[in-house]
């Protein structure tokens, strides 16, 4: 299926492909973030991919925020390693992420790739696509079985390019800066010179990623092409992670500003920049 | 095997039953009856007190009759006239606008109508009563230990055994128990399934159902109408009333409430009074419950030494009263298979026929329960269109009445009466020896009596030497029964010889003729069981026909019975292609 992003890269996977290629060392992770964590857990318990573990972004794919940081700073590598070991993940484990939106899964993908894991994929269309292809589901909690001969898990930070807030303050003018939030948030305030390209435009109401040509057209419209120097941000490094993923699928490298707007707006000096250098597309 | 601590300090039994609801208790009863050592664990302190699951289907009633449970329930539950079908109201005060009746005459007519097909009849009995009765029957077996306040907190398999850790919910003390098999009867939120289940398929969720038990003087209104369930169509009060509880005297009202916090009592009272159309009626709210129903089906009902039964394997909305009934059918199907495998008389493959037979029925069950829920919603929503002004007056248009009466007739067939669902089950598996005959296609409403291998062996009245009337149904279990009309003597010998050599009880029953065990009360037995002269039915311990045999000589009879028994017990591969016998589920 050439029109799907999964045909271009191994980072995005289709449900039928997974069902056709069983793998004893595969872990599904359901990624959640909503405002009320109890509701998120309840919803996971009502039905998830059989064998999928529950990951709240705040607990697994982020560290607690500090007064200076964004809402979802990167996790401590050791915390992440301990969590993955509880799930019996090793360096060969095939990790498949999904969630209520493609962006939540993408945040998990980005963090795991950043931590040095390479066999990490996002399930196109999530739970719905899985069920529609005849995949099994389960209720309740999931306790992954321990492996008979567990392999060590080695993580190393830096597997994905990111950019610090200091660098963001002196971004060269030729950088294509993309704000992945919805238009209303963008219009309410953004980092100077950012162009708005809402991540939500990249998936259908059924939560499938849009076609290769649709997504390529979206990036063309903001000048995000293979030769450009691209930086993506959003509110807290979730929606933007999806754009890093789809850009990557198109063969276009980009850097993620993990702290995003929620880190940028912590400093009055930076907010003054935003106000004075406001560009509205 | 004895129930004694081994050297590691863990207790050993043949079978662990996880869950002490109706399915687990039935499992324990049936295994105990065959002398299997059973440890049942239930986290609650006792059997249920929840006011739900009251519908005993005729098919379940037949087992209860076999187990002595039916007699214990004789004075329990609702009178037929007080639990007769479903009524539909705009509000109760203005009388029903449509109805589904199970019976139009007195109780005796109801019993007579059902006698055509069954020695029992569908009844409404509180779950608290029948659970206590099954528990009482199960506790009579020395090999059964029923442990309440006992929660299974860990489950593991090792070669040859399944191990659980059981926590006493009061003292928090933990015990290790090991068994050769575990049957998970621990409900829709099964712990065992969450640990060992191989994945599920889900359907719609019917959430946020509130059930209020209340006291009020309704004998002359709701009580007089005599429905078991009374549905309120008025959109403002949409919900249903349950008939007065025979013991507590409480009425029930249920409605949907999409908030986590229960509505305040004055809102509940206003709602009940509105639904009744009795704004000043004194009402005392006694208890309020909350229920959620989800829909699901477990894919694999067996994981090594662990088998899943009842709600742990299939769970769905309560419409049709299928839950407890289909769960007890599961137990009845599985218990004898486990017994024979544990005794070494049957091969392990016999256990695989459990899923082949029961999952096929469960597929129909989950679809029907889901359909019933959505079908009623569709009828009510369609009915409401254009009736706003009429509802405000407590009535509906003549057109709405006509529409409703036409729509609820099939609804009643699927959700209340469903004789075909109850009695028309047909199994197809390696434990059924097909003979080229085809059973009628299973149907929810209509039941057609046959003796095609795979069906429930039909009911016919017999009379014993003492003049006592009994049903064929009373003959089934715990062993096999070889039954025929004016049977030749050599069947008796074949059954006796093979019982000894196979280690399986096969009782030969001769109805009619010179050496009869029983006399047929009427022509029905020979009409149903002796369509072809000389036919013998081999009835499994669960009351289903395994095979139909015919032989001209003593030797032939022995060989024929030997052949089918070996097939049923899984000691010989069937010559029929497997794909033909057990549809891929």
PDB file of N, CA, C and O in Angstrom, chain B residues 3 17 19-20 24-29 38-42 47 131-132 134-141 143-150:
ATOM      1  N   UNK B   3      -6.347 -34.375  49.352  1.00  0.00           N
ATOM      2  CA  UNK B   3      -6.179 -32.961  49.637  1.00  0.00           C
ATOM      3  C   UNK B   3      -5.298 -32.829  50.875  1.00  0.00           C
ATOM      4  O   UNK B   3      -5.756 -32.661  51.979  1.00  0.00           O
ATOM      5  N   UNK B  17     -11.359 -24.577  41.468  1.00  0.00           N
ATOM      6  CA  UNK B  17     -12.393 -23.774  40.836  1.00  0.00           C
ATOM      7  C   UNK B  17     -12.239 -22.360  41.370  1.00  0.00           C
ATOM      8  O   UNK B  17     -12.308 -22.140  42.582  1.00  0.00           O
ATOM      9  N   UNK B  19     -13.813 -18.965  41.753  1.00  0.00           N
ATOM     10  CA  UNK B  19     -15.087 -18.258  41.664  1.00  0.00           C
ATOM     11  C   UNK B  19     -16.224 -19.090  42.199  1.00  0.00           C
ATOM     12  O   UNK B  19     -16.391 -20.254  41.822  1.00  0.00           O
ATOM     13  N   UNK B  20     -16.998 -18.514  43.116  1.00  0.00           N
ATOM     14  CA  UNK B  20     -18.105 -19.227  43.751  1.00  0.00           C
ATOM     15  C   UNK B  20     -19.458 -18.654  43.408  1.00  0.00           C
ATOM     16  O   UNK B  20     -20.354 -18.610  44.243  1.00  0.00           O
ATOM     17  N   UNK B  24     -19.230 -21.574  39.156  1.00  0.00           N
ATOM     18  CA  UNK B  24     -18.223 -22.247  39.965  1.00  0.00           C
ATOM     19  C   UNK B  24     -18.842 -23.277  40.899  1.00  0.00           C
ATOM     20  O   UNK B  24     -18.328 -24.395  41.050  1.00  0.00           O
ATOM     21  N   UNK B  25     -19.968 -22.908  41.515  1.00  0.00           N
ATOM     22  CA  UNK B  25     -20.634 -23.840  42.429  1.00  0.00           C
ATOM     23  C   UNK B  25     -21.156 -25.066  41.686  1.00  0.00           C
ATOM     24  O   UNK B  25     -21.067 -26.195  42.173  1.00  0.00           O
ATOM     25  N   UNK B  26     -21.692 -24.856  40.479  1.00  0.00           N
ATOM     26  CA  UNK B  26     -22.165 -25.989  39.669  1.00  0.00           C
ATOM     27  C   UNK B  26     -20.998 -26.898  39.294  1.00  0.00           C
ATOM     28  O   UNK B  26     -21.104 -28.124  39.320  1.00  0.00           O
ATOM     29  N   UNK B  27     -19.885 -26.282  38.928  1.00  0.00           N
ATOM     30  CA  UNK B  27     -18.670 -27.024  38.596  1.00  0.00           C
ATOM     31  C   UNK B  27     -18.261 -27.896  39.785  1.00  0.00           C
ATOM     32  O   UNK B  27     -17.970 -29.085  39.632  1.00  0.00           O
ATOM     33  N   UNK B  28     -18.244 -27.289  40.967  1.00  0.00           N
ATOM     34  CA  UNK B  28     -17.845 -28.014  42.180  1.00  0.00           C
ATOM     35  C   UNK B  28     -18.826 -29.138  42.480  1.00  0.00           C
ATOM     36  O   UNK B  28     -18.432 -30.253  42.836  1.00  0.00           O
ATOM     37  N   UNK B  29     -20.117 -28.855  42.305  1.00  0.00           N
ATOM     38  CA  UNK B  29     -21.124 -29.888  42.551  1.00  0.00           C
ATOM     39  C   UNK B  29     -20.884 -31.091  41.629  1.00  0.00           C
ATOM     40  O   UNK B  29     -20.837 -32.241  42.076  1.00  0.00           O
ATOM     41  N   UNK B  38     -11.915 -31.217  44.794  1.00  0.00           N
ATOM     42  CA  UNK B  38     -12.095 -29.849  44.292  1.00  0.00           C
ATOM     43  C   UNK B  38     -11.864 -28.860  45.419  1.00  0.00           C
ATOM     44  O   UNK B  38     -12.348 -29.055  46.531  1.00  0.00           O
ATOM     45  N   UNK B  39     -11.105 -27.805  45.126  1.00  0.00           N
ATOM     46  CA  UNK B  39     -11.034 -26.669  46.048  1.00  0.00           C
ATOM     47  C   UNK B  39     -11.584 -25.462  45.311  1.00  0.00           C
ATOM     48  O   UNK B  39     -11.059 -25.069  44.268  1.00  0.00           O
ATOM     49  N   UNK B  40     -12.678 -24.907  45.835  1.00  0.00           N
ATOM     50  CA  UNK B  40     -13.287 -23.718  45.234  1.00  0.00           C
ATOM     51  C   UNK B  40     -12.910 -22.499  46.074  1.00  0.00           C
ATOM     52  O   UNK B  40     -12.969 -22.552  47.302  1.00  0.00           O
ATOM     53  N   UNK B  41     -12.527 -21.416  45.387  1.00  0.00           N
ATOM     54  CA  UNK B  41     -12.171 -20.186  46.087  1.00  0.00           C
ATOM     55  C   UNK B  41     -13.022 -19.032  45.592  1.00  0.00           C
ATOM     56  O   UNK B  41     -13.140 -18.805  44.386  1.00  0.00           O
ATOM     57  N   UNK B  42     -13.610 -18.326  46.535  1.00  0.00           N
ATOM     58  CA  UNK B  42     -14.468 -17.187  46.212  1.00  0.00           C
ATOM     59  C   UNK B  42     -14.104 -16.047  47.161  1.00  0.00           C
ATOM     60  O   UNK B  42     -14.033 -16.237  48.370  1.00  0.00           O
ATOM     61  N   UNK B  47     -22.460 -16.502  49.199  1.00  0.00           N
ATOM     62  CA  UNK B  47     -23.086 -16.403  47.876  1.00  0.00           C
ATOM     63  C   UNK B  47     -23.728 -15.029  47.726  1.00  0.00           C
ATOM     64  O   UNK B  47     -23.849 -14.277  48.684  1.00  0.00           O
ATOM     65  N   UNK B 131     -28.201 -19.766  44.208  1.00  0.00           N
ATOM     66  CA  UNK B 131     -26.778 -19.941  44.529  1.00  0.00           C
ATOM     67  C   UNK B 131     -26.620 -20.694  45.853  1.00  0.00           C
ATOM     68  O   UNK B 131     -25.795 -21.591  45.976  1.00  0.00           O
ATOM     69  N   UNK B 132     -27.447 -20.304  46.832  1.00  0.00           N
ATOM     70  CA  UNK B 132     -27.376 -20.978  48.131  1.00  0.00           C
ATOM     71  C   UNK B 132     -27.746 -22.455  47.982  1.00  0.00           C
ATOM     72  O   UNK B 132     -27.149 -23.328  48.628  1.00  0.00           O
ATOM     73  N   UNK B 134     -27.412 -24.402  45.219  1.00  0.00           N
ATOM     74  CA  UNK B 134     -26.332 -25.161  44.551  1.00  0.00           C
ATOM     75  C   UNK B 134     -25.189 -25.373  45.545  1.00  0.00           C
ATOM     76  O   UNK B 134     -24.596 -26.449  45.625  1.00  0.00           O
ATOM     77  N   UNK B 135     -24.910 -24.322  46.322  1.00  0.00           N
ATOM     78  CA  UNK B 135     -23.844 -24.429  47.318  1.00  0.00           C
ATOM     79  C   UNK B 135     -24.142 -25.577  48.300  1.00  0.00           C
ATOM     80  O   UNK B 135     -23.257 -26.360  48.626  1.00  0.00           O
ATOM     81  N   UNK B 136     -25.401 -25.630  48.726  1.00  0.00           N
ATOM     82  CA  UNK B 136     -25.773 -26.678  49.673  1.00  0.00           C
ATOM     83  C   UNK B 136     -25.550 -28.064  49.061  1.00  0.00           C
ATOM     84  O   UNK B 136     -25.011 -28.972  49.717  1.00  0.00           O
ATOM     85  N   UNK B 137     -25.933 -28.219  47.787  1.00  0.00           N
ATOM     86  CA  UNK B 137     -25.764 -29.519  47.137  1.00  0.00           C
ATOM     87  C   UNK B 137     -24.288 -29.845  46.922  1.00  0.00           C
ATOM     88  O   UNK B 137     -23.865 -30.989  47.035  1.00  0.00           O
ATOM     89  N   UNK B 138     -23.508 -28.817  46.592  1.00  0.00           N
ATOM     90  CA  UNK B 138     -22.076 -29.048  46.350  1.00  0.00           C
ATOM     91  C   UNK B 138     -21.357 -29.428  47.644  1.00  0.00           C
ATOM     92  O   UNK B 138     -20.418 -30.227  47.644  1.00  0.00           O
ATOM     93  N   UNK B 139     -21.826 -28.859  48.753  1.00  0.00           N
ATOM     94  CA  UNK B 139     -21.110 -29.068  50.015  1.00  0.00           C
ATOM     95  C   UNK B 139     -21.345 -30.465  50.595  1.00  0.00           C
ATOM     96  O   UNK B 139     -20.703 -30.852  51.552  1.00  0.00           O
ATOM     97  N   UNK B 140     -22.266 -31.221  49.972  1.00  0.00           N
ATOM     98  CA  UNK B 140     -22.517 -32.567  50.500  1.00  0.00           C
ATOM     99  C   UNK B 140     -21.410 -33.548  50.119  1.00  0.00           C
ATOM    100  O   UNK B 140     -21.300 -34.624  50.697  1.00  0.00           O
ATOM    101  N   UNK B 141     -20.582 -33.209  49.117  1.00  0.00           N
ATOM    102  CA  UNK B 141     -19.542 -34.148  48.677  1.00  0.00           C
ATOM    103  C   UNK B 141     -18.290 -33.995  49.533  1.00  0.00           C
ATOM    104  O   UNK B 141     -17.786 -32.886  49.711  1.00  0.00           O
ATOM    105  N   UNK B 143     -15.341 -34.726  48.815  1.00  0.00           N
ATOM    106  CA  UNK B 143     -14.135 -34.343  48.082  1.00  0.00           C
ATOM    107  C   UNK B 143     -14.118 -32.862  47.699  1.00  0.00           C
ATOM    108  O   UNK B 143     -13.194 -32.392  47.053  1.00  0.00           O
ATOM    109  N   UNK B 144     -15.168 -32.135  48.089  1.00  0.00           N
ATOM    110  CA  UNK B 144     -15.268 -30.722  47.699  1.00  0.00           C
ATOM    111  C   UNK B 144     -15.034 -29.823  48.904  1.00  0.00           C
ATOM    112  O   UNK B 144     -15.633 -30.025  49.958  1.00  0.00           O
ATOM    113  N   UNK B 145     -14.146 -28.843  48.754  1.00  0.00           N
ATOM    114  CA  UNK B 145     -14.052 -27.829  49.805  1.00  0.00           C
ATOM    115  C   UNK B 145     -14.392 -26.466  49.208  1.00  0.00           C
ATOM    116  O   UNK B 145     -13.820 -26.057  48.200  1.00  0.00           O
ATOM    117  N   UNK B 146     -15.381 -25.823  49.791  1.00  0.00           N
ATOM    118  CA  UNK B 146     -15.829 -24.519  49.311  1.00  0.00           C
ATOM    119  C   UNK B 146     -15.252 -23.461  50.232  1.00  0.00           C
ATOM    120  O   UNK B 146     -15.538 -23.454  51.421  1.00  0.00           O
ATOM    121  N   UNK B 147     -14.413 -22.594  49.685  1.00  0.00           N
ATOM    122  CA  UNK B 147     -13.714 -21.603  50.513  1.00  0.00           C
ATOM    123  C   UNK B 147     -14.136 -20.194  50.130  1.00  0.00           C
ATOM    124  O   UNK B 147     -13.776 -19.707  49.054  1.00  0.00           O
ATOM    125  N   UNK B 148     -14.893 -19.555  50.998  1.00  0.00           N
ATOM    126  CA  UNK B 148     -15.274 -18.165  50.761  1.00  0.00           C
ATOM    127  C   UNK B 148     -14.238 -17.271  51.452  1.00  0.00           C
ATOM    128  O   UNK B 148     -13.309 -17.770  52.097  1.00  0.00           O
ATOM    129  N   UNK B 149     -14.380 -15.952  51.270  1.00  0.00           N
ATOM    130  CA  UNK B 149     -13.364 -15.024  51.781  1.00  0.00           C
ATOM    131  C   UNK B 149     -11.970 -15.409  51.291  1.00  0.00           C
ATOM    132  O   UNK B 149     -10.981 -15.213  51.988  1.00  0.00           O
ATOM    133  N   UNK B 150     -11.886 -15.979  50.107  1.00  0.00           N
ATOM    134  CA  UNK B 150     -10.599 -16.473  49.593  1.00  0.00           C
ATOM    135  C   UNK B 150     -10.372 -15.943  48.196  1.00  0.00           C
ATOM    136  O   UNK B 150     -11.080 -16.311  47.259  1.00  0.00           O
TER     137      UNK B 150
END
